[in-house]
Coordinates of C-alpha atoms and ligand atoms in Angstrom, one line a residue:
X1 CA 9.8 -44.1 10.3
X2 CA 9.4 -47.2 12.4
X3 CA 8.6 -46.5 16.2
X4 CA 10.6 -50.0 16.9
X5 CA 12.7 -52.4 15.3
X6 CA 12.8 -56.1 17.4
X7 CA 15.3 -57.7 15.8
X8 CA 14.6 -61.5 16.3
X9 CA 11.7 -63.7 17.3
X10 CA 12.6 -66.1 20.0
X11 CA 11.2 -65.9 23.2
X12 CA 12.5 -62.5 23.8
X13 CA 11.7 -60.9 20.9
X14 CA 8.2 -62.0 20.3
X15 CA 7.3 -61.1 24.3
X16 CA 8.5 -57.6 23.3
X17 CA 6.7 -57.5 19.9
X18 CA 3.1 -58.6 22.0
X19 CA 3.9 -55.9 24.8
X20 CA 5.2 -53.3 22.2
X21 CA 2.0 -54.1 19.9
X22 CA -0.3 -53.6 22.6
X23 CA 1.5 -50.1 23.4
X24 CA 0.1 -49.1 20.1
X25 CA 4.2 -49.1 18.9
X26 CA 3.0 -50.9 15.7
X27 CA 6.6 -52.9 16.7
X28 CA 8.2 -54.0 12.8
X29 CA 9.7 -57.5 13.8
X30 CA 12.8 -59.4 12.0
X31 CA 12.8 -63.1 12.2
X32 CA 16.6 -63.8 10.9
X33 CA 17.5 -67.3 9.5
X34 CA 15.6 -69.2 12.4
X35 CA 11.7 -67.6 13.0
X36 CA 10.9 -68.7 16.4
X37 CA 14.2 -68.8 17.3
X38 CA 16.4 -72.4 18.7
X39 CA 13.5 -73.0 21.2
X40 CA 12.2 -74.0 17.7
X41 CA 14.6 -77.3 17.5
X42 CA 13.5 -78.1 20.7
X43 CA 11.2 -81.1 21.4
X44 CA 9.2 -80.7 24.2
X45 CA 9.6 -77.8 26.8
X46 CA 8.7 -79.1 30.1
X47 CA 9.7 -75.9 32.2
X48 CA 7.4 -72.5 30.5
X49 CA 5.1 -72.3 33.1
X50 CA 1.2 -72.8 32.2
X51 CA 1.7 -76.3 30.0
X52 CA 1.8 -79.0 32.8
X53 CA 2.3 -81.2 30.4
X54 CA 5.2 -79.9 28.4
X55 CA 4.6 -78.2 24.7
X56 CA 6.5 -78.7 21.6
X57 CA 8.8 -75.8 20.9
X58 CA 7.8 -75.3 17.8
X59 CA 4.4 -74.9 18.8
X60 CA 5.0 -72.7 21.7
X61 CA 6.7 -70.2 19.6
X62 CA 4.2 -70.1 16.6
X63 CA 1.5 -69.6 19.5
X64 CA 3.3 -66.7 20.8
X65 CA 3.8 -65.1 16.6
X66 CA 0.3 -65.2 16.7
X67 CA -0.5 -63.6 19.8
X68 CA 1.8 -61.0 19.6
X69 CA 0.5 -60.8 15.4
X70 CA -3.1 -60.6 17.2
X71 CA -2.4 -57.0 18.3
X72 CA -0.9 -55.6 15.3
X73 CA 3.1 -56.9 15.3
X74 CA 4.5 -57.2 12.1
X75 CA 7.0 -60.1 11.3
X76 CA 9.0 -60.4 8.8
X77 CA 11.1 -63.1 7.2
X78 CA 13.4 -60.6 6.8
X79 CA 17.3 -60.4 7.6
X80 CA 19.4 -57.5 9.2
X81 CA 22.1 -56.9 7.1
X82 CA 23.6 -53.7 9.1
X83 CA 22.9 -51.4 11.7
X84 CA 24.4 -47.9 12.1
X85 CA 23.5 -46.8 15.8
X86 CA 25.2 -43.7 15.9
X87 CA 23.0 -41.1 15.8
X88 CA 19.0 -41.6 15.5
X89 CA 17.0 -42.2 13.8
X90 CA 18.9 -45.5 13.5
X91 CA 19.4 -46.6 10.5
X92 CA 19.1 -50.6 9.1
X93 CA 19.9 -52.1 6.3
X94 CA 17.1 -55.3 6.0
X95 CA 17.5 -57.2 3.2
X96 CA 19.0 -54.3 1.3
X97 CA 16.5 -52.4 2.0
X98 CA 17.0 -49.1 4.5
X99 CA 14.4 -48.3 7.4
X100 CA 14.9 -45.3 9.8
X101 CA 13.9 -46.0 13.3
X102 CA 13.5 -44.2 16.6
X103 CA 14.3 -47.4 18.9
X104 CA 15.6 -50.9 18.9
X105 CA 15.1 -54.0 21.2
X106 CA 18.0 -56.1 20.4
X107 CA 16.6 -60.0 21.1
X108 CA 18.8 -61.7 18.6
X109 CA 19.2 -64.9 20.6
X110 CA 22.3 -67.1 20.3
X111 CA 23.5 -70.1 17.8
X112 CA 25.4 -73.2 18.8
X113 CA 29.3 -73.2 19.8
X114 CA 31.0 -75.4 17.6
X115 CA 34.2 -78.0 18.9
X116 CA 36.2 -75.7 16.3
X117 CA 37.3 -79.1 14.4
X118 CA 37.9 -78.7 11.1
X119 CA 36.2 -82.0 9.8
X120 CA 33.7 -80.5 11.7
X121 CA 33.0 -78.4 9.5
X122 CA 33.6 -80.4 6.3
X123 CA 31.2 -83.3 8.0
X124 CA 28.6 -80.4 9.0
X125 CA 25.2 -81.8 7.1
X126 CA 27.4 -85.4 6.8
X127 CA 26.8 -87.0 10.2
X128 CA 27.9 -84.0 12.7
X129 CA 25.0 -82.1 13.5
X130 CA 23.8 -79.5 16.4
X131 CA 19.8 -80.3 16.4
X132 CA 18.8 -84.2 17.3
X133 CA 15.3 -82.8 17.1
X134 CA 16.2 -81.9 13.4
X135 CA 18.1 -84.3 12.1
X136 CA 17.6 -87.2 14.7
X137 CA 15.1 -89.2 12.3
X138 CA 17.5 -89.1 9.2
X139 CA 18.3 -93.1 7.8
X140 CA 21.6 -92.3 8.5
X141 CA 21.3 -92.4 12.7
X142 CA 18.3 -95.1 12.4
X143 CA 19.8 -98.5 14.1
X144 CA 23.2 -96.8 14.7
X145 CA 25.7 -95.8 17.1
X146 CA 26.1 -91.9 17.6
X147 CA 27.8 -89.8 19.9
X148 CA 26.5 -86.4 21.8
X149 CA 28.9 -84.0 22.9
X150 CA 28.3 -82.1 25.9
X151 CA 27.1 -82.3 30.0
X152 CA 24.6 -79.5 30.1
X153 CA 21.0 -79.9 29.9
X154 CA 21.0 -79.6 25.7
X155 CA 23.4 -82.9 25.6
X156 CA 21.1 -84.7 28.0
X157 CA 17.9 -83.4 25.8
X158 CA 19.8 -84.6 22.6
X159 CA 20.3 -87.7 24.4
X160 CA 17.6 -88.8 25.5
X161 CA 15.8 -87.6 22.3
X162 CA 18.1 -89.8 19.7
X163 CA 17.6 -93.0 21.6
X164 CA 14.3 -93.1 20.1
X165 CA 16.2 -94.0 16.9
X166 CA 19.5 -95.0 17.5
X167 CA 21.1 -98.2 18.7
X168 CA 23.4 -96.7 21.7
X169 CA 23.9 -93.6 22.1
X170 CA 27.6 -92.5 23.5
X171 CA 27.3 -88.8 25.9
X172 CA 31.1 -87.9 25.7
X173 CA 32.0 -84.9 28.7
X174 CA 34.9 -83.5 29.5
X175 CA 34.4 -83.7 33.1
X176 CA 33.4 -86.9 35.4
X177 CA 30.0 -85.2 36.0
X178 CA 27.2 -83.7 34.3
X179 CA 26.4 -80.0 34.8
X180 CA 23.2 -80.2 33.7
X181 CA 19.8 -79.7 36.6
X182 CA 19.6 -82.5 38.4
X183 CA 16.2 -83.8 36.9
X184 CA 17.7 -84.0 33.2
X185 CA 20.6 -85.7 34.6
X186 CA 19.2 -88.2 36.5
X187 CA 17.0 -89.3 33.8
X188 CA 19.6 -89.6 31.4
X189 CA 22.0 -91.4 33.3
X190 CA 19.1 -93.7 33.9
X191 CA 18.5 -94.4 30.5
X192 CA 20.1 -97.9 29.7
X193 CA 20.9 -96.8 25.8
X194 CA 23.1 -93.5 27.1
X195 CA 26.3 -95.0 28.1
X196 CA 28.2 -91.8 29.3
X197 CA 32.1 -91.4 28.1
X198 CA 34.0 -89.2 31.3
X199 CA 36.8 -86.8 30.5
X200 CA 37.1 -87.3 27.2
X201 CA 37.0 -84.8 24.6
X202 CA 36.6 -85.5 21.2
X203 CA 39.4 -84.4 19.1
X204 CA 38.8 -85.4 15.7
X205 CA 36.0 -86.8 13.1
X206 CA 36.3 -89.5 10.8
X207 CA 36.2 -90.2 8.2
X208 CA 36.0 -87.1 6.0
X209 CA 37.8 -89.2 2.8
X210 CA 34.4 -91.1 3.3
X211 CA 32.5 -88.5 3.0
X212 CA 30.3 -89.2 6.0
X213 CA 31.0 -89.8 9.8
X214 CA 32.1 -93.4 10.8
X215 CA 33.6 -92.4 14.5
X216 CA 35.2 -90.3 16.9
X217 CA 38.9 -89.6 17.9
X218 CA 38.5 -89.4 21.8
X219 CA 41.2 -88.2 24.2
X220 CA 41.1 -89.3 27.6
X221 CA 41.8 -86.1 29.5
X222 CA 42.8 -87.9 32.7
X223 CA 45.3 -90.6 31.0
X224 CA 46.0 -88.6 27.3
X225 CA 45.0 -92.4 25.6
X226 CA 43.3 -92.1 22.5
X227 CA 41.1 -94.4 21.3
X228 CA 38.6 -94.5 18.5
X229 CA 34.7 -95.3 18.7
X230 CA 32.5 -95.7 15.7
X231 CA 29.0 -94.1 15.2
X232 CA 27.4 -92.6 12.5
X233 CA 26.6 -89.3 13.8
X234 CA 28.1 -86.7 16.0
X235 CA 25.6 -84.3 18.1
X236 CA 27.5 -81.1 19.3
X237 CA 25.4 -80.0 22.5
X238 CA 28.4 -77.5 24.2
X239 CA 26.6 -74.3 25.2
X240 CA 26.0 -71.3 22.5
X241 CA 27.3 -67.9 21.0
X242 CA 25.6 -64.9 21.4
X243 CA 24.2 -63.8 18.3
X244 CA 26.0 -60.2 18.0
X245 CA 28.3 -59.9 15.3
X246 CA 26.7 -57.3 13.8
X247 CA 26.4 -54.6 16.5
X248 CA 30.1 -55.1 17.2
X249 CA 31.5 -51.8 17.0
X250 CA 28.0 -50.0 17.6
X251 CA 27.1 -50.9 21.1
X252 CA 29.2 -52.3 24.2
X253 CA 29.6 -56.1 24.1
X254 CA 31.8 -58.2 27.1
X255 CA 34.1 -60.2 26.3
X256 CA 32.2 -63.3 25.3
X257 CA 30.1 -60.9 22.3
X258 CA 27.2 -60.6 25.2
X259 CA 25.4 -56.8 24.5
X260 CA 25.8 -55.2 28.3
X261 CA 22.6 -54.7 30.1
X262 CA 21.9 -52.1 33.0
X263 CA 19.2 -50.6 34.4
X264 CA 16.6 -53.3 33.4
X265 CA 17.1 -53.1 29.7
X266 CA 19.2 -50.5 28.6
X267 CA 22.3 -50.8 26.1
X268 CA 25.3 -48.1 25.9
X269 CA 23.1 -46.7 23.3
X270 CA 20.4 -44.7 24.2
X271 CA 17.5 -46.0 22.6
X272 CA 18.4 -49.5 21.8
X273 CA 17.2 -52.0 24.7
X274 CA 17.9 -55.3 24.9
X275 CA 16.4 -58.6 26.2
X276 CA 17.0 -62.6 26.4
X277 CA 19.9 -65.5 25.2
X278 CA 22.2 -62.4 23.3
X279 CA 22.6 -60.4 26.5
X280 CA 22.6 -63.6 28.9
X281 CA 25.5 -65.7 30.0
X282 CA 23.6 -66.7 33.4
X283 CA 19.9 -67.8 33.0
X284 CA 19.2 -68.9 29.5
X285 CA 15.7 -69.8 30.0
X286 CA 12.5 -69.6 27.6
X287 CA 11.2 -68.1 30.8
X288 CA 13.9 -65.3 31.4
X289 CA 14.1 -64.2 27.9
X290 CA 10.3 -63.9 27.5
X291 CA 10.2 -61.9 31.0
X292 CA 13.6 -59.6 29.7
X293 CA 11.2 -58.9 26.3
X294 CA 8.6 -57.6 27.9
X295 CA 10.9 -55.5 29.9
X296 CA 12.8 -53.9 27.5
X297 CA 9.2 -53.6 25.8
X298 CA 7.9 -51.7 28.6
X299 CA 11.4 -49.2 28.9
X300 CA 11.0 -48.5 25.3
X301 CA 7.6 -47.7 25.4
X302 CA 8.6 -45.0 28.9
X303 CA 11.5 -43.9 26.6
X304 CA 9.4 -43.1 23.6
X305 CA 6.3 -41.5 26.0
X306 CA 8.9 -39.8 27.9
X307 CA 10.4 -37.8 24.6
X308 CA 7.2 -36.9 23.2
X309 CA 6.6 -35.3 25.9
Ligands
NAP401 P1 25.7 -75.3 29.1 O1 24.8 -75.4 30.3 O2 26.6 -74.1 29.0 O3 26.6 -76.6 28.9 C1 27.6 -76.7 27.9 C2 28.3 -78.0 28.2 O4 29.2 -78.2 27.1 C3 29.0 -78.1 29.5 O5 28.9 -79.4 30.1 C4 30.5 -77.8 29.0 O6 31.4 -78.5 29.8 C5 30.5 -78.4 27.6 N1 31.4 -77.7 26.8 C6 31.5 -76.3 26.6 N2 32.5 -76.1 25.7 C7 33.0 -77.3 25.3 C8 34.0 -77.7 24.4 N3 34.7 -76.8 23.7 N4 34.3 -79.0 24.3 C9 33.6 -79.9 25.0 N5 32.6 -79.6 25.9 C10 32.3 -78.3 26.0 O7 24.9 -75.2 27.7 P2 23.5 -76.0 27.3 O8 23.4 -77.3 27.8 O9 23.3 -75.7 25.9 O10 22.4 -75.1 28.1 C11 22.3 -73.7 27.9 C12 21.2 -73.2 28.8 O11 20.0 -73.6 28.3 C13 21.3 -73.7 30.3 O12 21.0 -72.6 31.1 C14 20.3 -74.8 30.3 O13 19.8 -75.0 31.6 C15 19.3 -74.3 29.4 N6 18.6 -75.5 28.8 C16 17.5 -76.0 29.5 C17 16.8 -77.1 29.0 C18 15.7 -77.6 29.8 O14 15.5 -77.2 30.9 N7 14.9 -78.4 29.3 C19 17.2 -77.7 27.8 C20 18.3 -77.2 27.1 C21 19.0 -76.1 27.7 P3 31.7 -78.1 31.3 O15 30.6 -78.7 32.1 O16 33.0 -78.7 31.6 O17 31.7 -76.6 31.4

């Protein structure tokens, strides 16, 4: 029987695996598809406090693993199939293989929202992509023109990022201003290679026949023209998802799939706390998540001391 489950290992989830291992929990910790979480596709992170020079997010995270490691956490590459929260021990299913716990710290993080396009989809891989830090370098966008989607601070990091390697680099919003801080968008609508596209949305992408991206359908949301703008590649930067399918049905989510959070870090299930990007629609911060894990760390631990009691 496993003291704790953390189920992810972003910011949130490694902060509670550290505080939880140094509790003497022993914390068992599930990395999902992405260890280290999206901070991971991120290039450099200018705003964790400590690194006044920035740090690569790769790094960051794979610095925090090992401190967190360093007292005892153990993370798995491992997958949570199922959870059935209604009675304890909980019960998952990892990897097809059962483990009985007495508490959980949901820190599952959140993925990227899609433009819900079908060639989309069928170009995912193709030329449309939701990572410039992963997939920026490939031939395909060297010496090209590609488009960014988005006016929050991810679109202006994607941005500013791809025109390292491509020849002009279109931001398309749907609004005539950027709502990312004002730092990131100053800077990017500095840089002479981001030509910004206003109230537009993009509502198609070619050419899937192809097999590969060779533009954009825009709509201009003020006028309804459409036009058409070539580039090989199309970076989708338009917010996230909370990560929660699975506990749908097992513990209150809001409307948008966020897990509900009161008092600090407790969930509608007593037991299960949760922390960072999968229970935050506000902040969204490396910073935030990493102080909401070691939170929910520290309530798990009082919950746990508090019934052996
Ligand atoms: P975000 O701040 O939620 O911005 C999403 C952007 O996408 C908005 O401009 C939004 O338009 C647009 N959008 C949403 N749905 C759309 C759709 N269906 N079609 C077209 N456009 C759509 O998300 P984010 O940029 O990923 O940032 C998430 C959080 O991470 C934020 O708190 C941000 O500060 C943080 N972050 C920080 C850094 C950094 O500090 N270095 C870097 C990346 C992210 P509207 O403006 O019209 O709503």
């Amino acid at each position: 029987m496993e003291n704790v489950v953390i189920i992810g290992t972003g910011c949130a989830g490694l902060t509670a695996a550290l505080y939880t291992a140094r509790a003497n929990l022993n914390p068992l910790v599930l990395t999902g598809l992405l260890p280290g979480g999206l901070l991971t596709t991120t290039s450099i992170v200018e705003n964790f406090p400590g690194f006044p020079e920035g740090i690569d997010g790769y790094e960051l995270m794979t610095r925090m693993q090992k401190q967190a490691e360093r007292f005892g956490a153990r993370v798995k590459f491992e997958t949570l199939d199922s959870i059935d929260l209604s009675q304890r021990p909980f019960v998952l299913t990892v990897d097809g293989e059962r483990v009985e716990t007495k508490t959980v710290i949901i820190s599952s993080g959140a993925g990227h929202r899609h433009l819900e396009l079908e060639n989309e989809r069928l170009l995912e891989k193709k030329g449309v992509t939701f990572c410039a830090t992963c997939d920026g370098a490939l031939p395909m966008f060297r010496n090209q023109p590609v488009v960014v989607v988005g006016g929050g601070d991810s679109a202006c990091e994607e941005a500013s990022y791809l025109t390292r390697f491509a020849s002009v680099v279109y931001l398309v919003h749907r609004r005539d201003s950027l709502r990312a801080s004002r730092i990131m968008a100053e800077r990017t609508l500095a840089n002479p290679k981001i030509k910004p596209i206003w109230n537009s949305a993009v509502v198609d992408i070619l050419d899937v026949k192809q097999d590969k991206v060779t533009g954009v359908q825009l709509r201009n949301l003020v006028t309804g023209a459409e036009t058409t703008l070539d580039c090989t590649g199309v970076f989708v930067a338009i917010g996230h998802v909370p990560n929660t399918q699975v506990f749908r049905g097992q513990i209150e989510l809001d409307a948008n799939g966020y897990v509900i959070r009161k008092n600090g870090s407790e969930t509608s299930v007593n037991g299960v706390f949760v922390a960072g990007d999968c229970s935050d629609p506000v902040y969204r911060q490396a910073i935030t998540a990493a102080g909401m894990g070691c939170a929910a760390a520290i309530d798990c631990e009082r919950f746990l001391a508090a019934e052996a009691i």
